Amino acid sequence: MSWTEERIEKLKKLWGSGKTAAEIADELGDVTRNAVIGKANRLGLSSKSTPAAAKPKKKVIPAHRACQWPIGHPGEDNFHFCGDEAVPSKPYCLKHCNMAYQNKDNN
DNA sequence: CCCTGATTCGC
DNA sequence: GCGAATCAGG
């Protein structure tokens, strides 16, 4: 089997898509990963430009976390955390956030 | 030990 | 140019 244009096209496409040489080899068929890599490097490829293109995953961050405000005393039977909706970028909910940051001129 | 790509080397 | 063998990194 020789490297036809279509096979090279597929090689480049798959390689550029972040596929591994083994995957590409399997995809093309009748080639080992070595052949794929060898051809790839001869083609001037090698490193994959942007592997992220293979998985167009949308960046999602934790919308909210449970409020980490401790309720009760550590070791106590009923000791637990608030668990309410924490404000973004903060470990506590609004209520406890106020409590956490209220040490202004209170004293 | 499994995998990966990179390079080497004979064809 | 081709790909297996080998090398080197995770």
Tab-separated table of N, CA and C (backbone and C1' of nucleotides) in Angstrom:
chain	number	residue	atom	x	y	z
A	1	MET	N	0.843	-1.208	0.000
A	1	MET	CA	0.000	0.000	0.000
A	1	MET	C	0.872	1.249	0.000
A	2	SER	N	0.469	2.210	-0.776
A	2	SER	CA	1.259	3.451	-0.831
A	2	SER	C	0.437	4.627	-0.315
A	3	TRP	N	1.130	5.688	-0.111
A	3	TRP	CA	0.458	6.877	0.428
A	3	TRP	C	-0.200	7.669	-0.697
A	4	THR	N	-1.480	7.411	-0.897
A	4	THR	CA	-2.222	8.174	-1.890
A	4	THR	C	-2.613	9.517	-1.287
A	5	GLU	N	-3.053	10.408	-2.123
A	5	GLU	CA	-3.431	11.734	-1.650
A	5	GLU	C	-4.502	11.671	-0.566
A	6	GLU	N	-5.495	10.832	-0.818
A	6	GLU	CA	-6.599	10.741	0.147
A	6	GLU	C	-6.121	10.226	1.493
A	7	ARG	N	-5.198	9.279	1.427
A	7	ARG	CA	-4.687	8.721	2.683
A	7	ARG	C	-3.853	9.762	3.411
A	8	ILE	N	-3.100	10.522	2.653
A	8	ILE	CA	-2.306	11.599	3.267
A	8	ILE	C	-3.225	12.663	3.855
A	9	GLU	N	-4.285	12.941	3.097
A	9	GLU	CA	-5.261	13.919	3.569
A	9	GLU	C	-5.849	13.488	4.914
A	10	LYS	N	-6.223	12.235	4.926
A	10	LYS	CA	-6.815	11.696	6.151
A	10	LYS	C	-5.800	11.695	7.278
A	11	LEU	N	-4.589	11.328	6.919
A	11	LEU	CA	-3.509	11.331	7.905
A	11	LEU	C	-3.363	12.716	8.529
A	12	LYS	N	-3.267	13.698	7.681
A	12	LYS	CA	-3.108	15.071	8.173
A	12	LYS	C	-4.306	15.518	8.982
A	13	LYS	N	-5.469	15.168	8.467
A	13	LYS	CA	-6.705	15.550	9.152
A	13	LYS	C	-6.768	14.942	10.545
A	14	LEU	N	-6.577	13.643	10.588
A	14	LEU	CA	-6.665	12.942	11.865
A	14	LEU	C	-5.543	13.366	12.803
A	15	TRP	N	-4.358	13.482	12.227
A	15	TRP	CA	-3.203	13.881	13.050
A	15	TRP	C	-3.432	15.275	13.618
A	16	GLY	N	-3.933	16.149	12.725
A	16	GLY	CA	-4.190	17.516	13.155
A	16	GLY	C	-5.338	17.606	14.140
A	17	SER	N	-6.184	16.587	14.097
A	17	SER	CA	-7.326	16.571	15.007
A	17	SER	C	-6.959	16.071	16.387
A	18	GLY	N	-5.706	15.721	16.527
A	18	GLY	CA	-5.254	15.279	17.842
A	18	GLY	C	-5.266	13.770	18.014
A	19	LYS	N	-5.586	13.091	16.938
A	19	LYS	CA	-5.586	11.634	17.033
A	19	LYS	C	-4.153	11.133	17.214
A	20	THR	N	-4.048	10.018	17.867
A	20	THR	CA	-2.721	9.442	18.059
A	20	THR	C	-2.355	8.647	16.805
A	21	ALA	N	-1.086	8.394	16.649
A	21	ALA	CA	-0.606	7.667	15.471
A	21	ALA	C	-1.273	6.299	15.386
A	22	ALA	N	-1.461	5.681	16.510
A	22	ALA	CA	-2.097	4.365	16.534
A	22	ALA	C	-3.534	4.463	16.029
A	23	GLU	N	-4.236	5.495	16.461
A	23	GLU	CA	-5.613	5.694	16.036
A	23	GLU	C	-5.674	5.939	14.540
A	24	ILE	N	-4.791	6.793	14.084
A	24	ILE	CA	-4.753	7.123	12.660
A	24	ILE	C	-4.413	5.886	11.842
A	25	ALA	N	-3.471	5.145	12.326
A	25	ALA	CA	-3.061	3.924	11.637
A	25	ALA	C	-4.237	2.971	11.518
A	26	ASP	N	-4.983	2.873	12.596
A	26	ASP	CA	-6.151	1.999	12.612
A	26	ASP	C	-7.225	2.530	11.675
A	27	GLU	N	-7.343	3.844	11.653
A	27	GLU	CA	-8.353	4.487	10.825
A	27	GLU	C	-8.035	4.302	9.341
A	28	LEU	N	-6.813	4.549	8.991
A	28	LEU	CA	-6.385	4.398	7.601
A	28	LEU	C	-6.418	2.922	7.197
A	29	GLY	N	-5.963	2.110	8.089
A	29	GLY	CA	-5.925	0.682	7.797
A	29	GLY	C	-4.695	0.317	6.985
A	30	ASP	N	-4.255	-0.888	7.199
A	30	ASP	CA	-3.103	-1.418	6.457
A	30	ASP	C	-1.818	-0.622	6.687
A	31	VAL	N	-1.782	0.041	7.810
A	31	VAL	CA	-0.563	0.757	8.169
A	31	VAL	C	-0.335	0.631	9.678
A	32	THR	N	0.896	0.632	10.031
A	32	THR	CA	1.215	0.596	11.451
A	32	THR	C	1.369	2.044	11.931
A	33	ARG	N	1.407	2.215	13.215
A	33	ARG	CA	1.562	3.566	13.749
A	33	ARG	C	2.920	4.138	13.337
A	34	ASN	N	3.875	3.264	13.178
A	34	ASN	CA	5.206	3.702	12.758
A	34	ASN	C	5.142	4.332	11.371
A	35	ALA	N	4.394	3.674	10.481
A	35	ALA	CA	4.245	4.184	9.128
A	35	ALA	C	3.595	5.561	9.150
A	36	VAL	N	2.567	5.679	9.980
A	36	VAL	CA	1.856	6.955	10.109
A	36	VAL	C	2.798	8.036	10.621
A	37	ILE	N	3.522	7.704	11.672
A	37	ILE	CA	4.443	8.679	12.239
A	37	ILE	C	5.539	9.036	11.246
A	38	GLY	N	6.068	8.016	10.620
A	38	GLY	CA	7.123	8.234	9.635
A	38	GLY	C	6.655	9.155	8.526
A	39	LYS	N	5.482	8.870	7.984
A	39	LYS	CA	4.913	9.708	6.927
A	39	LYS	C	4.628	11.102	7.448
A	40	ALA	N	4.103	11.139	8.648
A	40	ALA	CA	3.749	12.421	9.255
A	40	ALA	C	4.975	13.323	9.375
A	41	ASN	N	6.033	12.780	9.869
A	41	ASN	CA	7.219	13.632	10.064
A	41	ASN	C	7.832	14.007	8.725
A	42	ARG	N	7.717	13.129	7.744
A	42	ARG	CA	8.212	13.443	6.402
A	42	ARG	C	7.368	14.539	5.767
A	43	LEU	N	6.114	14.571	6.133
A	43	LEU	CA	5.199	15.587	5.619
A	43	LEU	C	5.451	16.929	6.279
A	44	GLY	N	6.230	16.902	7.323
A	44	GLY	CA	6.512	18.162	8.014
A	44	GLY	C	5.646	18.315	9.252
A	45	LEU	N	4.752	17.328	9.460
A	45	LEU	CA	3.986	17.386	10.696
A	45	LEU	C	4.874	16.888	11.821
A	46	SER	N	4.307	16.605	12.902
A	46	SER	CA	4.985	16.063	14.082
A	46	SER	C	4.127	16.384	15.269
A	47	SER	N	4.324	17.609	15.745
A	47	SER	CA	3.529	18.013	16.897
A	47	SER	C	2.149	18.441	16.446
A	48	LYS	N	1.205	18.109	17.225
A	48	LYS	CA	-0.167	18.481	16.940
A	48	LYS	C	-0.407	19.935	17.325
A	49	SER	N	-0.918	20.674	16.374
A	49	SER	CA	-1.121	22.103	16.615
A	49	SER	C	-2.012	22.342	17.821
A	50	THR	N	-3.282	22.007	17.670
A	50	THR	CA	-4.196	22.234	18.769
A	50	THR	C	-5.082	21.023	19.015
A	51	PRO	N	-4.707	20.199	19.924
A	51	PRO	CA	-5.465	18.999	20.290
A	51	PRO	C	-6.880	19.324	20.725
A	52	ALA	N	-7.094	20.536	21.108
A	52	ALA	CA	-8.405	20.942	21.601
A	52	ALA	C	-9.436	20.853	20.473
A	53	ALA	N	-8.962	20.925	19.255
A	53	ALA	CA	-9.868	20.875	18.117
A	53	ALA	C	-10.566	19.527	18.033
A	54	ALA	N	-9.949	18.539	18.593
A	54	ALA	CA	-10.530	17.197	18.571
A	54	ALA	C	-11.735	17.113	19.486
A	55	LYS	N	-11.679	17.873	20.552
A	55	LYS	CA	-12.767	17.861	21.504
A	55	LYS	C	-13.250	19.280	21.804
A	56	PRO	N	-14.192	19.743	20.969
A	56	PRO	CA	-14.736	21.098	21.133
A	56	PRO	C	-15.572	21.215	22.389
A	57	LYS	N	-14.963	20.925	23.472
A	57	LYS	CA	-15.671	21.002	24.742
A	57	LYS	C	-15.818	22.449	25.183
A	58	LYS	N	-17.011	22.758	25.631
A	58	LYS	CA	-17.243	24.112	26.082
A	58	LYS	C	-16.721	24.273	27.508
A	59	LYS	N	-16.058	25.361	27.721
A	59	LYS	CA	-15.480	25.594	29.044
A	59	LYS	C	-16.569	25.886	30.059
A	60	VAL	N	-16.704	24.991	30.977
A	60	VAL	CA	-17.727	25.177	31.991
A	60	VAL	C	-17.087	25.156	33.372
A	61	ILE	N	-17.409	26.156	34.143
A	61	ILE	CA	-16.867	26.229	35.496
A	61	ILE	C	-17.979	26.015	36.499
A	62	PRO	N	-17.637	25.554	37.682
A	62	PRO	CA	-18.639	25.335	38.738
A	62	PRO	C	-19.451	26.593	38.985
A	63	ALA	N	-20.738	26.512	38.732
A	63	ALA	CA	-21.591	27.680	38.889
A	63	ALA	C	-21.595	28.139	40.341
A	64	HIS	N	-21.758	27.187	41.215
A	64	HIS	CA	-21.757	27.537	42.630
A	64	HIS	C	-21.278	26.358	43.444
A	65	ARG	N	-20.791	26.639	44.596
A	65	ARG	CA	-20.391	25.550	45.485
A	65	ARG	C	-21.173	25.672	46.781
A	66	ALA	N	-21.175	24.601	47.499
A	66	ALA	CA	-21.873	24.632	48.775
A	66	ALA	C	-21.112	25.538	49.731
A	67	CYS	N	-21.872	26.299	50.469
A	67	CYS	CA	-21.264	27.198	51.456
A	67	CYS	C	-20.463	26.375	52.472
A	68	GLN	N	-19.254	26.778	52.666
A	68	GLN	CA	-18.367	26.017	53.543
A	68	GLN	C	-18.374	26.509	54.984
A	69	TRP	N	-19.332	27.358	55.253
A	69	TRP	CA	-19.395	27.899	56.601
A	69	TRP	C	-19.720	26.796	57.619
A	70	PRO	N	-18.864	26.653	58.606
A	70	PRO	CA	-19.075	25.601	59.600
A	70	PRO	C	-20.214	25.947	60.545
A	71	ILE	N	-21.078	24.983	60.760
A	71	ILE	CA	-22.178	25.156	61.705
A	71	ILE	C	-21.898	24.265	62.913
A	72	GLY	N	-21.804	24.868	64.030
A	72	GLY	CA	-21.480	24.091	65.224
A	72	GLY	C	-19.974	24.003	65.395
A	73	HIS	N	-19.556	23.132	66.224
A	73	HIS	CA	-18.130	22.992	66.490
A	73	HIS	C	-17.588	21.676	65.958
A	74	PRO	N	-16.407	21.746	65.409
A	74	PRO	CA	-15.770	20.518	64.893
A	74	PRO	C	-15.712	19.446	65.964
A	75	GLY	N	-16.121	18.265	65.619
A	75	GLY	CA	-16.110	17.165	66.578
A	75	GLY	C	-17.468	16.949	67.198
A	76	GLU	N	-18.293	17.982	67.134
A	76	GLU	CA	-19.621	17.834	67.695
A	76	GLU	C	-20.474	16.914	66.827
A	77	ASP	N	-21.472	16.377	67.407
A	77	ASP	CA	-22.321	15.424	66.698
A	77	ASP	C	-23.076	16.083	65.554
A	78	ASN	N	-23.508	17.321	65.790
A	78	ASN	CA	-24.311	17.985	64.783
A	78	ASN	C	-23.494	18.968	63.937
A	79	PHE	N	-22.188	18.831	64.050
A	79	PHE	CA	-21.332	19.737	63.285
A	79	PHE	C	-21.505	19.488	61.788
A	80	HIS	N	-21.743	20.587	61.068
A	80	HIS	CA	-21.889	20.446	59.616
A	80	HIS	C	-21.580	21.786	58.966
A	81	PHE	N	-21.581	21.757	57.638
A	81	PHE	CA	-21.364	23.008	56.917
A	81	PHE	C	-22.685	23.549	56.423
A	82	CYS	N	-22.708	24.826	56.203
A	82	CYS	CA	-23.941	25.491	55.790
A	82	CYS	C	-24.558	24.793	54.588
A	83	GLY	N	-23.784	24.667	53.517
A	83	GLY	CA	-24.262	23.938	52.353
A	83	GLY	C	-25.186	24.749	51.467
A	84	ASP	N	-25.406	25.973	51.843
A	84	ASP	CA	-26.261	26.828	51.028
A	84	ASP	C	-25.498	27.237	49.768
A	85	GLU	N	-26.181	27.909	48.859
A	85	GLU	CA	-25.521	28.322	47.636
A	85	GLU	C	-24.494	29.406	47.924
A	86	ALA	N	-23.240	29.082	47.654
A	86	ALA	CA	-22.180	30.052	47.880
A	86	ALA	C	-22.154	31.051	46.726
A	87	VAL	N	-21.745	32.244	47.027
A	87	VAL	CA	-21.629	33.248	45.973
A	87	VAL	C	-20.410	32.892	45.117
A	88	PRO	N	-20.484	33.236	43.823
A	88	PRO	CA	-19.383	32.900	42.913
A	88	PRO	C	-18.039	33.394	43.435
A	89	SER	N	-17.037	32.556	43.292
A	89	SER	CA	-15.676	32.900	43.683
A	89	SER	C	-15.498	33.032	45.184
A	90	LYS	N	-16.530	32.677	45.917
A	90	LYS	CA	-16.413	32.743	47.367
A	90	LYS	C	-16.858	31.413	47.982
A	91	PRO	N	-16.258	31.067	49.086
A	91	PRO	CA	-16.554	29.781	49.708
A	91	PRO	C	-17.816	29.782	50.540
A	92	TYR	N	-18.420	30.947	50.667
A	92	TYR	CA	-19.598	31.027	51.534
A	92	TYR	C	-20.805	31.574	50.792
A	93	CYS	N	-21.941	31.326	51.334
A	93	CYS	CA	-23.152	31.907	50.782
A	93	CYS	C	-23.204	33.381	51.188
A	94	LEU	N	-24.166	34.087	50.674
A	94	LEU	CA	-24.274	35.518	50.943
A	94	LEU	C	-24.290	35.822	52.438
A	95	LYS	N	-25.144	35.100	53.119
A	95	LYS	CA	-25.297	35.315	54.553
A	95	LYS	C	-23.965	35.187	55.294
A	96	HIS	N	-23.311	34.054	55.034
A	96	HIS	CA	-22.065	33.805	55.750
A	96	HIS	C	-20.907	34.605	55.180
A	97	CYS	N	-21.078	35.019	53.945
A	97	CYS	CA	-20.066	35.878	53.353
A	97	CYS	C	-20.019	37.183	54.120
A	98	ASN	N	-21.182	37.693	54.427
A	98	ASN	CA	-21.259	38.922	55.213
A	98	ASN	C	-20.616	38.724	56.578
A	99	MET	N	-20.902	37.610	57.164
A	99	MET	CA	-20.331	37.316	58.471
A	99	MET	C	-18.816	37.188	58.392
A	100	ALA	N	-18.372	36.605	57.283
A	100	ALA	CA	-16.938	36.368	57.131
A	100	ALA	C	-16.164	37.660	56.959
A	101	TYR	N	-16.827	38.632	56.316
A	101	TYR	CA	-16.098	39.858	55.985
A	101	TYR	C	-16.551	41.066	56.801
A	102	GLN	N	-17.302	40.825	57.844
A	102	GLN	CA	-17.900	41.949	58.559
A	102	GLN	C	-16.973	42.604	59.580
A	103	ASN	N	-15.786	42.067	59.736
A	103	ASN	CA	-14.910	42.612	60.772
A	103	ASN	C	-14.300	43.946	60.351
A	104	LYS	N	-15.177	44.908	60.142
A	104	LYS	CA	-14.686	46.223	59.745
A	104	LYS	C	-14.368	47.051	60.996
A	105	ASP	N	-15.215	48.030	61.256
A	105	ASP	CA	-14.999	48.863	62.434
A	105	ASP	C	-15.917	48.437	63.575
A	106	ASN	N	-16.266	47.185	63.514
A	106	ASN	CA	-17.175	46.649	64.507
A	106	ASN	C	-16.508	46.616	65.888
A	107	ASN	N	-15.219	46.622	65.854
A	107	ASN	CA	-14.490	46.468	67.096
A	107	ASN	C	-13.612	47.652	67.440
B	1	DC	P	8.324	-5.380	32.506
B	1	DC	O5'	6.852	-4.858	32.157
B	1	DC	C5'	5.738	-5.587	32.624
B	1	DC	C4'	4.526	-4.850	32.153
B	1	DC	C3'	4.493	-4.753	30.628
B	1	DC	O3'	3.165	-4.928	30.171
B	1	DC	C1'	4.462	-2.589	31.564
B	2	DC	P	2.913	-5.015	28.594
B	2	DC	O5'	2.215	-3.601	28.333
B	2	DC	C5'	0.843	-3.423	28.651
B	2	DC	C4'	0.471	-1.941	28.651
B	2	DC	C3'	0.672	-1.237	27.309
B	2	DC	O3'	-0.432	-1.441	26.446
B	2	DC	C1'	1.426	0.114	29.107
B	3	DC	P	-0.286	-1.110	24.869
B	3	DC	O5'	-0.002	0.465	24.858
B	3	DC	C5'	-1.099	1.365	25.065
B	3	DC	C4'	-0.578	2.764	25.344
B	3	DC	C3'	-0.012	3.484	24.129
B	3	DC	O3'	-1.063	4.067	23.364
B	3	DC	C1'	1.330	3.860	26.046
B	4	DT	P	-0.864	4.517	21.889
B	4	DT	O5'	0.100	5.795	22.025
B	4	DT	C5'	-0.412	7.004	22.586
B	4	DT	C4'	0.717	8.033	22.705
B	4	DT	C3'	1.472	8.267	21.407
B	4	DT	O3'	0.744	9.166	20.584
B	4	DT	C1'	2.982	8.060	23.208
B	5	DG	P	0.988	9.256	19.059
B	5	DG	O5'	2.367	10.078	18.986
B	5	DG	C5'	2.457	11.376	19.536
B	5	DG	C4'	3.923	11.837	19.603
B	5	DG	C3'	4.564	12.073	18.235
B	5	DG	O3'	5.514	13.144	18.342
B	5	DG	C1'	5.744	10.397	19.332
B	6	DA	P	6.608	13.382	17.197
B	6	DA	O5'	7.823	12.486	17.706
B	6	DA	C5'	8.586	12.920	18.843
B	6	DA	C4'	10.069	12.762	18.571
B	6	DA	C3'	10.498	13.247	17.179
B	6	DA	O3'	11.805	13.819	17.276
B	6	DA	C1'	10.772	10.873	17.341
B	7	DT	P	12.580	14.268	15.970
B	7	DT	O5'	13.610	13.073	15.762
B	7	DT	C5'	14.255	12.468	16.875
B	7	DT	C4'	14.977	11.205	16.453
B	7	DT	C3'	15.716	11.336	15.100
B	7	DT	O3'	17.099	11.116	15.306
B	7	DT	C1'	14.483	9.311	15.252
B	8	DT	P	18.123	11.012	14.098
B	8	DT	O5'	18.201	9.426	13.923
B	8	DT	C5'	18.436	8.624	15.084
B	8	DT	C4'	18.523	7.149	14.721
B	8	DT	C3'	19.473	6.864	13.556
B	8	DT	O3'	20.273	5.749	13.896
B	8	DT	C1'	17.341	5.994	13.078
B	9	DC	P	21.552	5.361	13.018
B	9	DC	O5'	20.945	4.289	12.014
B	9	DC	C5'	20.493	3.039	12.527
B	9	DC	C4'	19.782	2.275	11.418
B	9	DC	C3'	20.611	2.182	10.132
B	9	DC	O3'	20.820	0.836	9.798
B	9	DC	C1'	18.366	2.808	9.699
B	10	DG	P	21.969	0.438	8.752
B	10	DG	O5'	21.115	-0.490	7.778
B	10	DG	C5'	20.462	-1.640	8.294
B	10	DG	C4'	19.287	-2.031	7.411
B	10	DG	C3'	19.681	-2.360	5.971
B	10	DG	O3'	19.006	-3.554	5.589
B	10	DG	C1'	18.010	-0.683	5.988
B	11	DC	P	19.305	-4.225	4.195
B	11	DC	O5'	18.067	-3.738	3.324
B	11	DC	C5'	16.758	-4.203	3.636
B	11	DC	C4'	15.751	-3.441	2.787
B	11	DC	C3'	16.064	-3.497	1.304
B	11	DC	O3'	15.227	-4.464	0.682
B	11	DC	C1'	15.316	-1.337	2.030
C	1	DG	P	11.468	12.308	-0.209
C	1	DG	O5'	10.686	10.915	-0.348
C	1	DG	C5'	9.855	10.614	-1.487
C	1	DG	C4'	9.165	9.262	-1.283
C	1	DG	C3'	8.301	9.187	-0.047
C	1	DG	O3'	7.204	8.315	-0.323
C	1	DG	C1'	10.098	7.649	0.157
C	2	DC	P	6.073	8.068	0.737
C	2	DC	O5'	6.530	6.739	1.469
C	2	DC	C5'	6.464	5.485	0.775
C	2	DC	C4'	7.069	4.376	1.620
C	2	DC	C3'	6.523	4.354	3.039
C	2	DC	O3'	5.532	3.361	3.165
C	2	DC	C1'	8.891	3.910	2.916
C	3	DG	P	4.546	3.311	4.412
C	3	DG	O5'	5.346	2.374	5.424
C	3	DG	C5'	5.709	1.073	5.024
C	3	DG	C4'	6.698	0.493	6.012
C	3	DG	C3'	6.187	0.500	7.463
C	3	DG	O3'	6.650	-0.665	8.098
C	3	DG	C1'	8.207	1.629	7.360
C	4	DA	P	5.825	-1.324	9.299
C	4	DA	O5'	7.005	-2.115	10.031
C	4	DA	C5'	7.756	-3.086	9.317
C	4	DA	C4'	9.120	-3.275	9.965
C	4	DA	C3'	9.044	-3.599	11.455
C	4	DA	O3'	10.050	-4.566	11.783
C	4	DA	C1'	10.179	-1.531	11.123
C	5	DA	P	10.201	-5.066	13.255
C	5	DA	O5'	11.394	-4.118	13.751
C	5	DA	C5'	12.629	-4.128	13.042
C	5	DA	C4'	13.621	-3.178	13.718
C	5	DA	C3'	13.701	-3.371	15.230
C	5	DA	O3'	15.069	-3.411	15.629
C	5	DA	C1'	13.203	-1.105	14.705
C	6	DT	P	15.443	-3.778	17.101
C	6	DT	O5'	15.770	-2.354	17.720
C	6	DT	C5'	16.667	-1.478	17.022
C	6	DT	C4'	16.430	-0.055	17.487
C	6	DT	C3'	16.470	0.097	19.016
C	6	DT	O3'	17.661	0.785	19.368
C	6	DT	C1'	14.800	1.430	17.986
C	7	DC	P	17.971	1.032	20.891
C	7	DC	O5'	17.441	2.527	21.048
C	7	DC	C5'	17.946	3.552	20.168
C	7	DC	C4'	17.236	4.888	20.459
C	7	DC	C3'	17.245	5.250	21.946
C	7	DC	O3'	17.738	6.562	22.124
C	7	DC	C1'	15.065	5.387	21.034
C	8	DA	P	18.169	6.985	23.555
C	8	DA	O5'	16.874	7.814	24.005
C	8	DA	C5'	16.519	8.980	23.276
C	8	DA	C4'	15.198	9.527	23.790
C	8	DA	C3'	15.133	9.629	25.318
C	8	DA	O3'	14.584	10.883	25.687
C	8	DA	C1'	13.261	8.481	24.493
C	9	DG	P	14.600	11.261	27.212
C	9	DG	O5'	13.027	11.461	27.430
C	9	DG	C5'	12.339	12.433	26.634
C	9	DG	C4'	10.829	12.325	26.875
C	9	DG	C3'	10.443	12.416	28.358
C	9	DG	O3'	9.308	13.265	28.492
C	9	DG	C1'	9.519	10.487	27.381
C	10	DG	P	8.837	13.652	29.962
C	10	DG	O5'	7.489	12.846	30.177
C	10	DG	C5'	6.872	12.090	29.122
C	10	DG	C4'	5.414	11.902	29.421
C	10	DG	C3'	4.979	12.091	30.865
C	10	DG	O3'	3.578	12.318	30.930
C	10	DG	C1'	4.931	9.813	30.329
